[in-house]
CSV table of C-alpha atoms and ligand atoms in Angstrom, one decimal:
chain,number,residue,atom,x,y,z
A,11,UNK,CA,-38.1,140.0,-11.2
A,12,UNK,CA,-38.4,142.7,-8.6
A,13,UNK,CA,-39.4,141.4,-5.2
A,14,UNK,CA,-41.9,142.4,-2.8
A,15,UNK,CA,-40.0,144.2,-0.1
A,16,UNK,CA,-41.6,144.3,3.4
A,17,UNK,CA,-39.7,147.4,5.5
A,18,UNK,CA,-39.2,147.2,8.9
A,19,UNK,CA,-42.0,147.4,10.9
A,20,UNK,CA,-44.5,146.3,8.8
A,21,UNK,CA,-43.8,142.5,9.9
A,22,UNK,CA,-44.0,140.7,13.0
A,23,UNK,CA,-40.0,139.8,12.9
A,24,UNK,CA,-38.1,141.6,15.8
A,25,UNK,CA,-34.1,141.6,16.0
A,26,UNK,CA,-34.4,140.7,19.9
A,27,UNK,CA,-36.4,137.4,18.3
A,28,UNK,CA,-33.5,136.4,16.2
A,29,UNK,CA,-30.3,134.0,17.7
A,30,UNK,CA,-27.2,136.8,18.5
A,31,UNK,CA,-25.3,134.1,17.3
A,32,UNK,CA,-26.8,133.8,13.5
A,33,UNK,CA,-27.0,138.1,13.7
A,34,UNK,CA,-23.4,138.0,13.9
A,35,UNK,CA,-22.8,135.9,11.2
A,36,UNK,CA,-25.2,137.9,8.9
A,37,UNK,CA,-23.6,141.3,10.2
A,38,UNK,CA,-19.7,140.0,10.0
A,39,UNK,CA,-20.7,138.7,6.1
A,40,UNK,CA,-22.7,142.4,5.7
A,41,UNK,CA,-19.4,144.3,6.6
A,42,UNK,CA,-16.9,142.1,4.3
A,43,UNK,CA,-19.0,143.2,1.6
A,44,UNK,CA,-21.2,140.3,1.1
A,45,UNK,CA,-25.0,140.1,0.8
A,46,UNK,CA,-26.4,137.2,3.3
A,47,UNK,CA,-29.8,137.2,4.5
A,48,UNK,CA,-31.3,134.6,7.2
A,49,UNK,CA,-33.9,132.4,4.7
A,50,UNK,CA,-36.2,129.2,4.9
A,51,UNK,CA,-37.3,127.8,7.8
A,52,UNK,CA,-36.5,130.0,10.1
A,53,UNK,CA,-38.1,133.0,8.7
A,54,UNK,CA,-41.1,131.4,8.3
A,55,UNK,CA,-41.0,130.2,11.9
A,56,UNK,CA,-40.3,133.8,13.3
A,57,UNK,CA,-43.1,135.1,11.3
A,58,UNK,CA,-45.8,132.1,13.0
A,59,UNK,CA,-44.1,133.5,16.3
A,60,UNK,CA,-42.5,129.8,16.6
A,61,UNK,CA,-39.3,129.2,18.3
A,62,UNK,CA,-36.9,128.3,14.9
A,63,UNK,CA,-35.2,125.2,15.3
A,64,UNK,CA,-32.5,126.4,13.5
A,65,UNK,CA,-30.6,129.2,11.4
A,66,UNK,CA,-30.0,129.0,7.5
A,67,UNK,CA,-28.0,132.2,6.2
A,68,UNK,CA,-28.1,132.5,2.2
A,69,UNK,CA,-24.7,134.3,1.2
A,70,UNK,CA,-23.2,135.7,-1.9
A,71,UNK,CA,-20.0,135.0,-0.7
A,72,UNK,CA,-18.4,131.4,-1.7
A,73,UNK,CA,-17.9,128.9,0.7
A,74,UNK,CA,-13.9,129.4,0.7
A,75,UNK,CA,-14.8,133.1,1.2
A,76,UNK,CA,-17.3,132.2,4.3
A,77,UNK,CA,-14.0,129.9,5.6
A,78,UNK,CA,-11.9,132.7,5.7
A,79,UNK,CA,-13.6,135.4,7.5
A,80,UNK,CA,-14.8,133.4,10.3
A,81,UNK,CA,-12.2,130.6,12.6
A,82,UNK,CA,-14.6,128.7,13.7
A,83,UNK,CA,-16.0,127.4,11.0
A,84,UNK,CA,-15.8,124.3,8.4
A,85,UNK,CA,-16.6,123.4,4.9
A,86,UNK,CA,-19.1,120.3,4.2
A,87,UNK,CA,-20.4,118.0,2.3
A,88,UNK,CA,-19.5,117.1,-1.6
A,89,UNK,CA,-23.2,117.6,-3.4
A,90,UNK,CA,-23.7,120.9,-2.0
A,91,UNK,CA,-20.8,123.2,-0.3
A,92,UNK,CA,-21.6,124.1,3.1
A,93,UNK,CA,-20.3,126.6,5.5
A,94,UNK,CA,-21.0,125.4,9.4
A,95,UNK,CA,-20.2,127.8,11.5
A,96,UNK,CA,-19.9,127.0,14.9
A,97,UNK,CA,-20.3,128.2,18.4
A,98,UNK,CA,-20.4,125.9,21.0
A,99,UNK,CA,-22.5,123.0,20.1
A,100,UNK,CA,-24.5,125.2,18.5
A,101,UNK,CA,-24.3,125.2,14.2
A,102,UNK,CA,-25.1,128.0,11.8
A,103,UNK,CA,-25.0,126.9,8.4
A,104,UNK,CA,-24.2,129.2,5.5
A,105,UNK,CA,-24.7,128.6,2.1
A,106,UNK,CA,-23.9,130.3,-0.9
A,107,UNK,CA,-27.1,131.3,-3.8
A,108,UNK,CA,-27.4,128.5,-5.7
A,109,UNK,CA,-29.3,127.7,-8.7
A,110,UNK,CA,-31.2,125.1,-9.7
A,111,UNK,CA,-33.2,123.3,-13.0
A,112,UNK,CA,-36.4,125.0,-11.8
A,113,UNK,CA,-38.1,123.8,-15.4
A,114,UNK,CA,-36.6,120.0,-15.5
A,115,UNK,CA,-38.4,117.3,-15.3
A,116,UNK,CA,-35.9,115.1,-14.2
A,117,UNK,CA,-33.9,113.8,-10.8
A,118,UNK,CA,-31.3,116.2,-9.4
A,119,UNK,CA,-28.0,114.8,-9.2
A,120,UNK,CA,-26.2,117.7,-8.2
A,121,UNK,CA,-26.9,121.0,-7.9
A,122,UNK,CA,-23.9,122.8,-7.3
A,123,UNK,CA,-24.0,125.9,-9.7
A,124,UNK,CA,-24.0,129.3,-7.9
A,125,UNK,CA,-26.5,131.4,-8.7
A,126,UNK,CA,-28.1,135.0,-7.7
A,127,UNK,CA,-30.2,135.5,-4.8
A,128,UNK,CA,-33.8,135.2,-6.9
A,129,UNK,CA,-32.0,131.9,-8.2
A,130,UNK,CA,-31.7,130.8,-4.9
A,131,UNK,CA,-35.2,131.3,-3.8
A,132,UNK,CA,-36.7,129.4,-7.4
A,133,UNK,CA,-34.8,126.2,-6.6
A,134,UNK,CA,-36.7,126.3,-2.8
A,135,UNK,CA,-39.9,123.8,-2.5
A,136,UNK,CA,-42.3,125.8,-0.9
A,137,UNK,CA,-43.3,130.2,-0.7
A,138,UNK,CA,-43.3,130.0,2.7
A,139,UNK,CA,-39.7,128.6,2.8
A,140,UNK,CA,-38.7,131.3,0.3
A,141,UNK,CA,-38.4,134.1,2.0
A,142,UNK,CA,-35.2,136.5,2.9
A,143,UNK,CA,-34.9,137.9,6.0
A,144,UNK,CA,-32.2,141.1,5.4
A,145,UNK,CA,-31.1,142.1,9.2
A,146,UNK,CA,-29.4,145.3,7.7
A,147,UNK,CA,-32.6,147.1,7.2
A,148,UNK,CA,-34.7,144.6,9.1
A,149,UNK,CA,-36.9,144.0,5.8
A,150,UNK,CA,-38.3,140.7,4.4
A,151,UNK,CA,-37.3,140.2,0.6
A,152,UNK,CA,-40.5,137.9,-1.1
A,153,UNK,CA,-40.2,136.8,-4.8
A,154,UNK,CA,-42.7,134.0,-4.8
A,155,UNK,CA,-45.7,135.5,-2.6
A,156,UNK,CA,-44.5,133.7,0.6
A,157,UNK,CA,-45.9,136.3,2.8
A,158,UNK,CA,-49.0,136.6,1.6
A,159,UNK,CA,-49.4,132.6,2.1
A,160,UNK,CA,-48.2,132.3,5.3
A,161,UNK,CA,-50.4,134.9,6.7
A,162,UNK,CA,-53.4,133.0,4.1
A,163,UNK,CA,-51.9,129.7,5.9
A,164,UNK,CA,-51.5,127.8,2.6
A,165,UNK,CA,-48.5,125.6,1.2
A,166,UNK,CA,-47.8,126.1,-2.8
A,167,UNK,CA,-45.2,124.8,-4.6
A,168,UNK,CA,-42.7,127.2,-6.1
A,169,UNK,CA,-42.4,126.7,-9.8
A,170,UNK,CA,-44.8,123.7,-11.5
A,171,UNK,CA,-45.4,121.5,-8.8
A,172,UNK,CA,-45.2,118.2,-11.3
A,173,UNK,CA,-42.2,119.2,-12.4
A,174,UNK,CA,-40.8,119.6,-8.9
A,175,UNK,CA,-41.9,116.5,-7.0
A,176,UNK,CA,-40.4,114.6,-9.8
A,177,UNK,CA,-37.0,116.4,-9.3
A,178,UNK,CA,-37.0,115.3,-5.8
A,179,UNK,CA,-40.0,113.3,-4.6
A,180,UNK,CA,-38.8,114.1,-1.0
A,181,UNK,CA,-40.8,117.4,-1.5
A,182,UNK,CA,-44.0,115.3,-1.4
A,183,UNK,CA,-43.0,114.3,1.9
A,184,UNK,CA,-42.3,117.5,3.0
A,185,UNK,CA,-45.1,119.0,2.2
A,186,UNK,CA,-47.0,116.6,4.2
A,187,UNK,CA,-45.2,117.0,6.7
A,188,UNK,CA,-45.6,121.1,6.8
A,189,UNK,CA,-49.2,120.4,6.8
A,190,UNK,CA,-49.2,118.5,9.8
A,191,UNK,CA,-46.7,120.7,11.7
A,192,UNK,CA,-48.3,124.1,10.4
A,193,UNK,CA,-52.2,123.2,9.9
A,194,UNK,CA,-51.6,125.0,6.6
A,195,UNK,CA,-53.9,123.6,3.5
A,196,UNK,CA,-52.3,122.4,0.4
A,197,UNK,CA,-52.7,124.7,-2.8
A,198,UNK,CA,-55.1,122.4,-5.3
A,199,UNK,CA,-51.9,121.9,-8.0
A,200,UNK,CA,-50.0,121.2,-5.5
A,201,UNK,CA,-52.3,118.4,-3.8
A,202,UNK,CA,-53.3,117.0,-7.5
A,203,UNK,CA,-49.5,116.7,-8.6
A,204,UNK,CA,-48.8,114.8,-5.3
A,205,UNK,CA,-51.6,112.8,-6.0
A,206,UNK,CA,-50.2,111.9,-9.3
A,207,UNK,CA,-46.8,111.8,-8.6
A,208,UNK,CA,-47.2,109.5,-5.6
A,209,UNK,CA,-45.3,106.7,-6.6
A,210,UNK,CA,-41.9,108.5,-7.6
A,211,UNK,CA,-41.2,108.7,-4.0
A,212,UNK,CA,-39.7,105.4,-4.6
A,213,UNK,CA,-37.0,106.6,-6.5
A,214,UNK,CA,-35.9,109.2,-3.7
A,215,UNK,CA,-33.0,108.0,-1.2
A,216,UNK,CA,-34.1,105.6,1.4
A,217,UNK,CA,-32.0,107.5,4.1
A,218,UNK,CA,-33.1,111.0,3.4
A,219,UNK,CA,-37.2,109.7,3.9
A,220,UNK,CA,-36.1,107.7,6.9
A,221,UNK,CA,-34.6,110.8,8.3
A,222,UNK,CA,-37.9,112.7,7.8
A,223,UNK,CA,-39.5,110.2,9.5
A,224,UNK,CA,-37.7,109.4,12.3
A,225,UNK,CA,-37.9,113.8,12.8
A,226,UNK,CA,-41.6,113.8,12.3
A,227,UNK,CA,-41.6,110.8,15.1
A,228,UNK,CA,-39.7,113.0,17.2
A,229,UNK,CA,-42.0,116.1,16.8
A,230,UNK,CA,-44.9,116.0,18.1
A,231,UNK,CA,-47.0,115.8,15.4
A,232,UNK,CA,-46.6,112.0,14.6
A,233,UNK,CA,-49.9,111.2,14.6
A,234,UNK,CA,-51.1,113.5,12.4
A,235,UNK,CA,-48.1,112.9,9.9
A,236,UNK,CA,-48.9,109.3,9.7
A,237,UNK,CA,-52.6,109.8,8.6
A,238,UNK,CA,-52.2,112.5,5.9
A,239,UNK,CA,-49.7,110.3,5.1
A,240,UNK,CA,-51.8,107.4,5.1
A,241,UNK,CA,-54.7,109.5,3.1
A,242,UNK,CA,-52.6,110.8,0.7
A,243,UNK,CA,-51.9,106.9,-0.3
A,244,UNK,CA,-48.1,107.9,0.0
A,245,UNK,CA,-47.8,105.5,3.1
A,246,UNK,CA,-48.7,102.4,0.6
A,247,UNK,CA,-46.1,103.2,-1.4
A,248,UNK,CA,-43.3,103.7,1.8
A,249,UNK,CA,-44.5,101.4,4.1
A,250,UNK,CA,-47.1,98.7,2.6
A,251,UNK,CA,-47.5,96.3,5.1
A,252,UNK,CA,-48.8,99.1,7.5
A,253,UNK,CA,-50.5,100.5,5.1
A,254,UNK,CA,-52.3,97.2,5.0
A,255,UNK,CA,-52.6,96.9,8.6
A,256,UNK,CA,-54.1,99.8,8.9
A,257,UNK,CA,-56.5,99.6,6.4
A,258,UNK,CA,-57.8,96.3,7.6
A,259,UNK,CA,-59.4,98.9,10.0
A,260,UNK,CA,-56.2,98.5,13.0
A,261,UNK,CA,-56.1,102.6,12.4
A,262,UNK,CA,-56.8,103.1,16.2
A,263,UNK,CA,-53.9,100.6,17.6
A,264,UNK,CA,-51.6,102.5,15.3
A,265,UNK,CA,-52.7,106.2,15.6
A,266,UNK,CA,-53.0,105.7,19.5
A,267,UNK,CA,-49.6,104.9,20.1
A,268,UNK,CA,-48.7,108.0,18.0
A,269,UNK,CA,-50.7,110.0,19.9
A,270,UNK,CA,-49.0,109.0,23.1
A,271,UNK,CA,-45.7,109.7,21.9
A,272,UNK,CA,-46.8,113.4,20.7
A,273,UNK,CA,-47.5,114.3,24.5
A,274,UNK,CA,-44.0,112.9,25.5
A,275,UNK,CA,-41.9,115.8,27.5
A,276,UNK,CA,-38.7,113.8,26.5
A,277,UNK,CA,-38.5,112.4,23.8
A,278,UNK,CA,-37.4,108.6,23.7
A,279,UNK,CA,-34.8,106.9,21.4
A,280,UNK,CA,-35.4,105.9,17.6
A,281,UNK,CA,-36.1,102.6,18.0
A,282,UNK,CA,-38.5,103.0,20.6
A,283,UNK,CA,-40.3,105.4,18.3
A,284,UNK,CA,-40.2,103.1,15.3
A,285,UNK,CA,-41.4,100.0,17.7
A,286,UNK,CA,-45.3,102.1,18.0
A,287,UNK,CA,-45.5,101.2,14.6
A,288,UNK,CA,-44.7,97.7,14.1
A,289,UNK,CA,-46.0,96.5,18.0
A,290,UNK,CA,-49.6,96.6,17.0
A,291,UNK,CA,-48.8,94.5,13.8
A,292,UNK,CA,-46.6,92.3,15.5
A,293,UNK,CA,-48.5,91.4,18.9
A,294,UNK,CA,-51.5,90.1,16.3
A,295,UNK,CA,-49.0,88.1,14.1
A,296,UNK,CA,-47.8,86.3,17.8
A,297,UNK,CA,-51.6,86.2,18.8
A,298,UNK,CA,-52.1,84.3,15.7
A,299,UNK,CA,-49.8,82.2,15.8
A,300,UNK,CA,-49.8,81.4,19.5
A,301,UNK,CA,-53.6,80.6,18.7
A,302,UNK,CA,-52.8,78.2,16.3
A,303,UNK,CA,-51.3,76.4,18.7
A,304,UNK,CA,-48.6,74.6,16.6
A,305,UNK,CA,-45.5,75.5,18.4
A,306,UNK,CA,-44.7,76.6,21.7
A,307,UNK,CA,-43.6,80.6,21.9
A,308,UNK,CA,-40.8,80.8,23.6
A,309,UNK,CA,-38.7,83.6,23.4
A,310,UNK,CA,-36.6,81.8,20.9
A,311,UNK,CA,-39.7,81.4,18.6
A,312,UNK,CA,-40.8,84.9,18.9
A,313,UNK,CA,-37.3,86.5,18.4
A,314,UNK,CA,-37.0,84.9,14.8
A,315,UNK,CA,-40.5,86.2,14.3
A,316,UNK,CA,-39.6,89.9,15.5
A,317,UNK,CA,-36.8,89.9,12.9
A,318,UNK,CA,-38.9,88.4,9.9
A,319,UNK,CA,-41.5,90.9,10.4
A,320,UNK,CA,-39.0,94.0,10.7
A,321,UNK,CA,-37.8,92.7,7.4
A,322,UNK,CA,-41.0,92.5,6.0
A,323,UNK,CA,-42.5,95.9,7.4
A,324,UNK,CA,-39.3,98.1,6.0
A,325,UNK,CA,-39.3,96.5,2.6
A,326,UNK,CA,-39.2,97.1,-0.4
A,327,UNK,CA,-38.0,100.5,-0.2
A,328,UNK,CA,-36.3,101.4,3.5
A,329,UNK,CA,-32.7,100.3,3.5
A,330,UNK,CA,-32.2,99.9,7.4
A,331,UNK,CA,-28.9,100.0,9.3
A,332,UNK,CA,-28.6,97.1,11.0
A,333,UNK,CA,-28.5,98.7,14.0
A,334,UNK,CA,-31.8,99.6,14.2
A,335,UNK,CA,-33.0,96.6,13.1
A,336,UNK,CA,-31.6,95.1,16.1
A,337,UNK,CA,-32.7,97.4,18.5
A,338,UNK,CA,-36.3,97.0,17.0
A,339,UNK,CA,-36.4,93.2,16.9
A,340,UNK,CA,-34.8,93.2,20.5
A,341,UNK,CA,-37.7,95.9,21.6
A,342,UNK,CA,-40.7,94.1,20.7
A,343,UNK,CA,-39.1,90.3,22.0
A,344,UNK,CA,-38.0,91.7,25.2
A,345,UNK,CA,-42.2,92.5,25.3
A,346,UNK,CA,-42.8,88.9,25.7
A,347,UNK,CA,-40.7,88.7,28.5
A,348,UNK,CA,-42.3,91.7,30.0
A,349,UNK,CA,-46.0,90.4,29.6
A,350,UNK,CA,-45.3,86.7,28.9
A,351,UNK,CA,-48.2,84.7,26.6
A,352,UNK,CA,-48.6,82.4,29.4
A,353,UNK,CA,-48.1,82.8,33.3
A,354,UNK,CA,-44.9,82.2,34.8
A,355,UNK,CA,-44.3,80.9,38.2
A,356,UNK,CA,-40.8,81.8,40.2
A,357,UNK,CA,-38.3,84.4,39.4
A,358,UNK,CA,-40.8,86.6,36.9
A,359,UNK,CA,-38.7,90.1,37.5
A,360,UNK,CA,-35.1,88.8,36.5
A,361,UNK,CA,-33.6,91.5,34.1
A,362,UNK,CA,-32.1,89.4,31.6
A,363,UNK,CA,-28.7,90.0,30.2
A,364,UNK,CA,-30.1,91.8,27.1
A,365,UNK,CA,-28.3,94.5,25.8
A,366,UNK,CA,-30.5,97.6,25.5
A,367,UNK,CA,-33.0,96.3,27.7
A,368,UNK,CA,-33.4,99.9,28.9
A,369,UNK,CA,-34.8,100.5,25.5
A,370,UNK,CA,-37.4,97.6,25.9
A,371,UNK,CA,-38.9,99.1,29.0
A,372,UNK,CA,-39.1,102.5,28.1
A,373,UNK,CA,-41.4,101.0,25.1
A,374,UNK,CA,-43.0,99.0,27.7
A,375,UNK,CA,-43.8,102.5,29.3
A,376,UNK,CA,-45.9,103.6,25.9
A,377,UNK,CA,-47.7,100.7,26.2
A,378,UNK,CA,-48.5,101.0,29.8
A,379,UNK,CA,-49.3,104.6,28.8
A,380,UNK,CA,-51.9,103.2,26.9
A,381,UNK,CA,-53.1,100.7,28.7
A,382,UNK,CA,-53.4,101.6,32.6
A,383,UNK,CA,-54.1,98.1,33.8
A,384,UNK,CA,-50.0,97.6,32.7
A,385,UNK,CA,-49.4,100.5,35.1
A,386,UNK,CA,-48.2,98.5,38.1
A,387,UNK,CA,-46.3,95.7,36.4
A,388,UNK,CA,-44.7,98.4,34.3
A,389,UNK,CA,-43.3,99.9,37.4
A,390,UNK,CA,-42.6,97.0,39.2
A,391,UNK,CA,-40.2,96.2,36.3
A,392,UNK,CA,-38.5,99.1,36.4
A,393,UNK,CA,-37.7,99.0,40.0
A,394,UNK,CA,-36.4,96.0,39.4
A,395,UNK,CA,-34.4,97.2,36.6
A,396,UNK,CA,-33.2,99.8,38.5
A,397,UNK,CA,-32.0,98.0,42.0
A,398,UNK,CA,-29.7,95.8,39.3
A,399,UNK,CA,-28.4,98.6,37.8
A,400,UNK,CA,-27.7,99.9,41.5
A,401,UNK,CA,-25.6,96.2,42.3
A,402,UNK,CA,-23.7,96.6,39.2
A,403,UNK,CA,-22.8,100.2,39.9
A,404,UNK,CA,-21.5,98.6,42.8
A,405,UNK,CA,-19.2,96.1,42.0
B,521,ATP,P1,-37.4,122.5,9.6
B,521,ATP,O1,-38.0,123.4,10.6
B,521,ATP,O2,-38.0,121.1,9.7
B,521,ATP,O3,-35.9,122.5,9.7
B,521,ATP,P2,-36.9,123.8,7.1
B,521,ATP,O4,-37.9,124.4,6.2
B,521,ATP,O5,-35.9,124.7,7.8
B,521,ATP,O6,-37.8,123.0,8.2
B,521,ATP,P3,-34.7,122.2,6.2
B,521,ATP,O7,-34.6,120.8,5.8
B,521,ATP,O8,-33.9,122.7,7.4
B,521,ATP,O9,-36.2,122.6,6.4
B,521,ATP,O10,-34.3,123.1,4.9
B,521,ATP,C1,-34.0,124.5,4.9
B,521,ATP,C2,-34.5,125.1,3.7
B,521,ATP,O11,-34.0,124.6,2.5
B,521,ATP,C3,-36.0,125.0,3.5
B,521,ATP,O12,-36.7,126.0,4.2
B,521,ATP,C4,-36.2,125.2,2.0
B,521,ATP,O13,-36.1,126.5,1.6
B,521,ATP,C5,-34.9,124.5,1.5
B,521,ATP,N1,-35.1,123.0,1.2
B,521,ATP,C6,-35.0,122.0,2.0
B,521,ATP,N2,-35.3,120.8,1.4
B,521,ATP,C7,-35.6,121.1,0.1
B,521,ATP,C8,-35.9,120.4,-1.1
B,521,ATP,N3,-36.0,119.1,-1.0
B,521,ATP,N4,-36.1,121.1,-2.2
B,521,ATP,C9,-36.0,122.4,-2.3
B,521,ATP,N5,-35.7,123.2,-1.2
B,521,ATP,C10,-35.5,122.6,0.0
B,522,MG,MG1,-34.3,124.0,9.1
């Protein structure tokens, strides 16, 4: 197929726009003989006039080949081959065209073949993350119509979009998540086949979709993430016991604390994110309990509770590390200690011997965020927290 070639000048995309770092790469690969083009992502951002977060380059040369020219640079992973070149702590990573089943129906297990460049653009999820960026001649290479929809603002599916969720359900994800980072509306095939192939997301690795959505909690578009996510009927499937909760109309305790963590200038640690969406959930379950009236809530009480309804919220499908687990459980107990169910006379601002209990007040800071009349305990914790820190320093 012949592409649609866009010469230079007749794009937005200017050389001074592109990272020195990844020019070099393409320009080293260019005079060895090899064809390497910038693609995905970061074409498409340059063309919105966003910052790209980072640099693909799509090579013909092999991976030992990539190795070889450049020093600083090192081969990776064992399902695909990866060139990371490096400078500083800053990574370029080059792959070599691939192919890939475009017409199968089933899961990928690997994908490994080499391929030409058209190959390499088929076995891509989306047009607007197909596109070639050549810096020789400064021209965009399009063979799926990526330009066109990124200027039209739409996301389609390259190839049948059935046939591709079900390769890798993760696409689903993704594509909710381009909508809520882009604004772009989803093609009609491409919204129906989502719609139908919902519940093969299931079968997709538990640690690539957390990874998406610990990134979409970290981007600033959370919110909006959570409730396409949660009106595409996706989030029933991922999370159902917040899909629950919200449902039972809590949709505004949830979506605010999302909202609050969009505006945050630096962003805080995973945990901390994850914690705005089990907080709501958990402070009823307490409430309910606490009315009930049958035990007292101690901390004790309420740090057994933290951990059964961390198990319960992740299941079936999120396999957690531990760690996080922890660090979750620990965030929302240390919240009773913070703003105790009942009054409590004497030493109330004692930092207790908690590890991560840093992490507990920055959550405490969300809340406060939402919730002005916790302004002024909130900081009179974290004095508190900080002359400690000062003694300890000290000794
Ligand atoms: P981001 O800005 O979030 O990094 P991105 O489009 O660059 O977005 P990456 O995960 O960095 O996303 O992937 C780089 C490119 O690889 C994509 O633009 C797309 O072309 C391709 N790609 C990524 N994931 C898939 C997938 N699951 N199926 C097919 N192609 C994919
Ligand atoms: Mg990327």
């Amino acid at each position: 197929m012949q592409p649609h070639i866009y010469p230079k000048g007749s794009h937005s995309i200017s050389k001074k726009d592109i990272d020195k770092d990844a020019l070099y790469v393409l320009e080293t690969l260019n005079k060895h003989g090899f064809t390497a083009y910038l693609v995905g992502g970061s074409v498409r951002d340059l063309l919105l006039g966003h910052k790209p977060k980072d640099y693909d380059i799509s090579t013909s040369a092999k991976p030992e080949e990539v190795k070889s020219i450049f020093k600083n640079c090192l081969l990776i992973g064992r399902r695909f081959r990866l060139a990371h070149v490096r400078f500083g702590p800053k990574i370029i990573e080059v792959a070599t065209f691939r192919a890939g089943d475009t017409d199968t129906n089933a899961l990928i297990i690997r994908d490994n073949t080499w391929g030409n460049e058209e190959e390499d653009v088929m076995r891509r999820d989306f047009t607007i993350n197909g596109l070639f960026y050549d810096a020789a001649n400064e021209s965009i290479i399009d063979y799926v119509g990526g330009y066109k929809d990124i200027q039209k603002q739409i996301l389609r599916v390259i190839g049948t979009p059935h046939a591709r969720f079900r390769q890798d359900p993760v696409r689903m994800l993704r594509l909710i998540k381009f909508r809520a980072r882009l604004a772009f509306t989803i093609e009609e095939s491409a919204m129906q086949a989502m719609l139908e192939c919902r519940p093969e997301i299931l079968k997709s690795s538990s640690a690539r979709v957390l990874e998406e959505v610990l990134r979409m909690l970290e981007s600033g578009h959370a919110e909006t993430f959570f409730r396409y996510l949660a009106d595409a009927g996706m989030l029933t499937h991922l999370l159902p016991v917040l899909a629950e909760f919200i449902e039972k109309d809590h949709k505004k305790e949830i979506f605010s604390f999302l909202h609050i963590i969009d505006q945050l200038e630096e962003m805080k640690e995973r945990p901390v994110l994850l914690s705005c969406l089990l907080f709501p959930l958990f402070s009823r379950h307490i409430a309910i309990l606490s009315d009930k009236g049958s035990r007292r809530m101690h901390l004790g009480v309420i740090q057994d509770e933290a951990f059964f309804i961390v198990n319960e919220f992740f299941s079936p499908f999120f396999v957690m590390p531990r760690k996080l687990k922890t660090d979750i459980a620990s965030i929302l107990t240390s919240q009773y200690r913070l703003t105790p169910l009942e009054r409590v006379k004497g030493r109330f601002f004692r930092i207790p011997r908690v590890a991560d209990f840093d992490q507990a007040l920055s959550f405490f800071q969300l809340r406060a965020d939402m919730e002005p009349g916790l302004q002024d305990l909130c900081s009179r914790w974290h004095s508190a927290y900080q002359s400690q820190e000062k003694k300890h320093n000290h000794l």
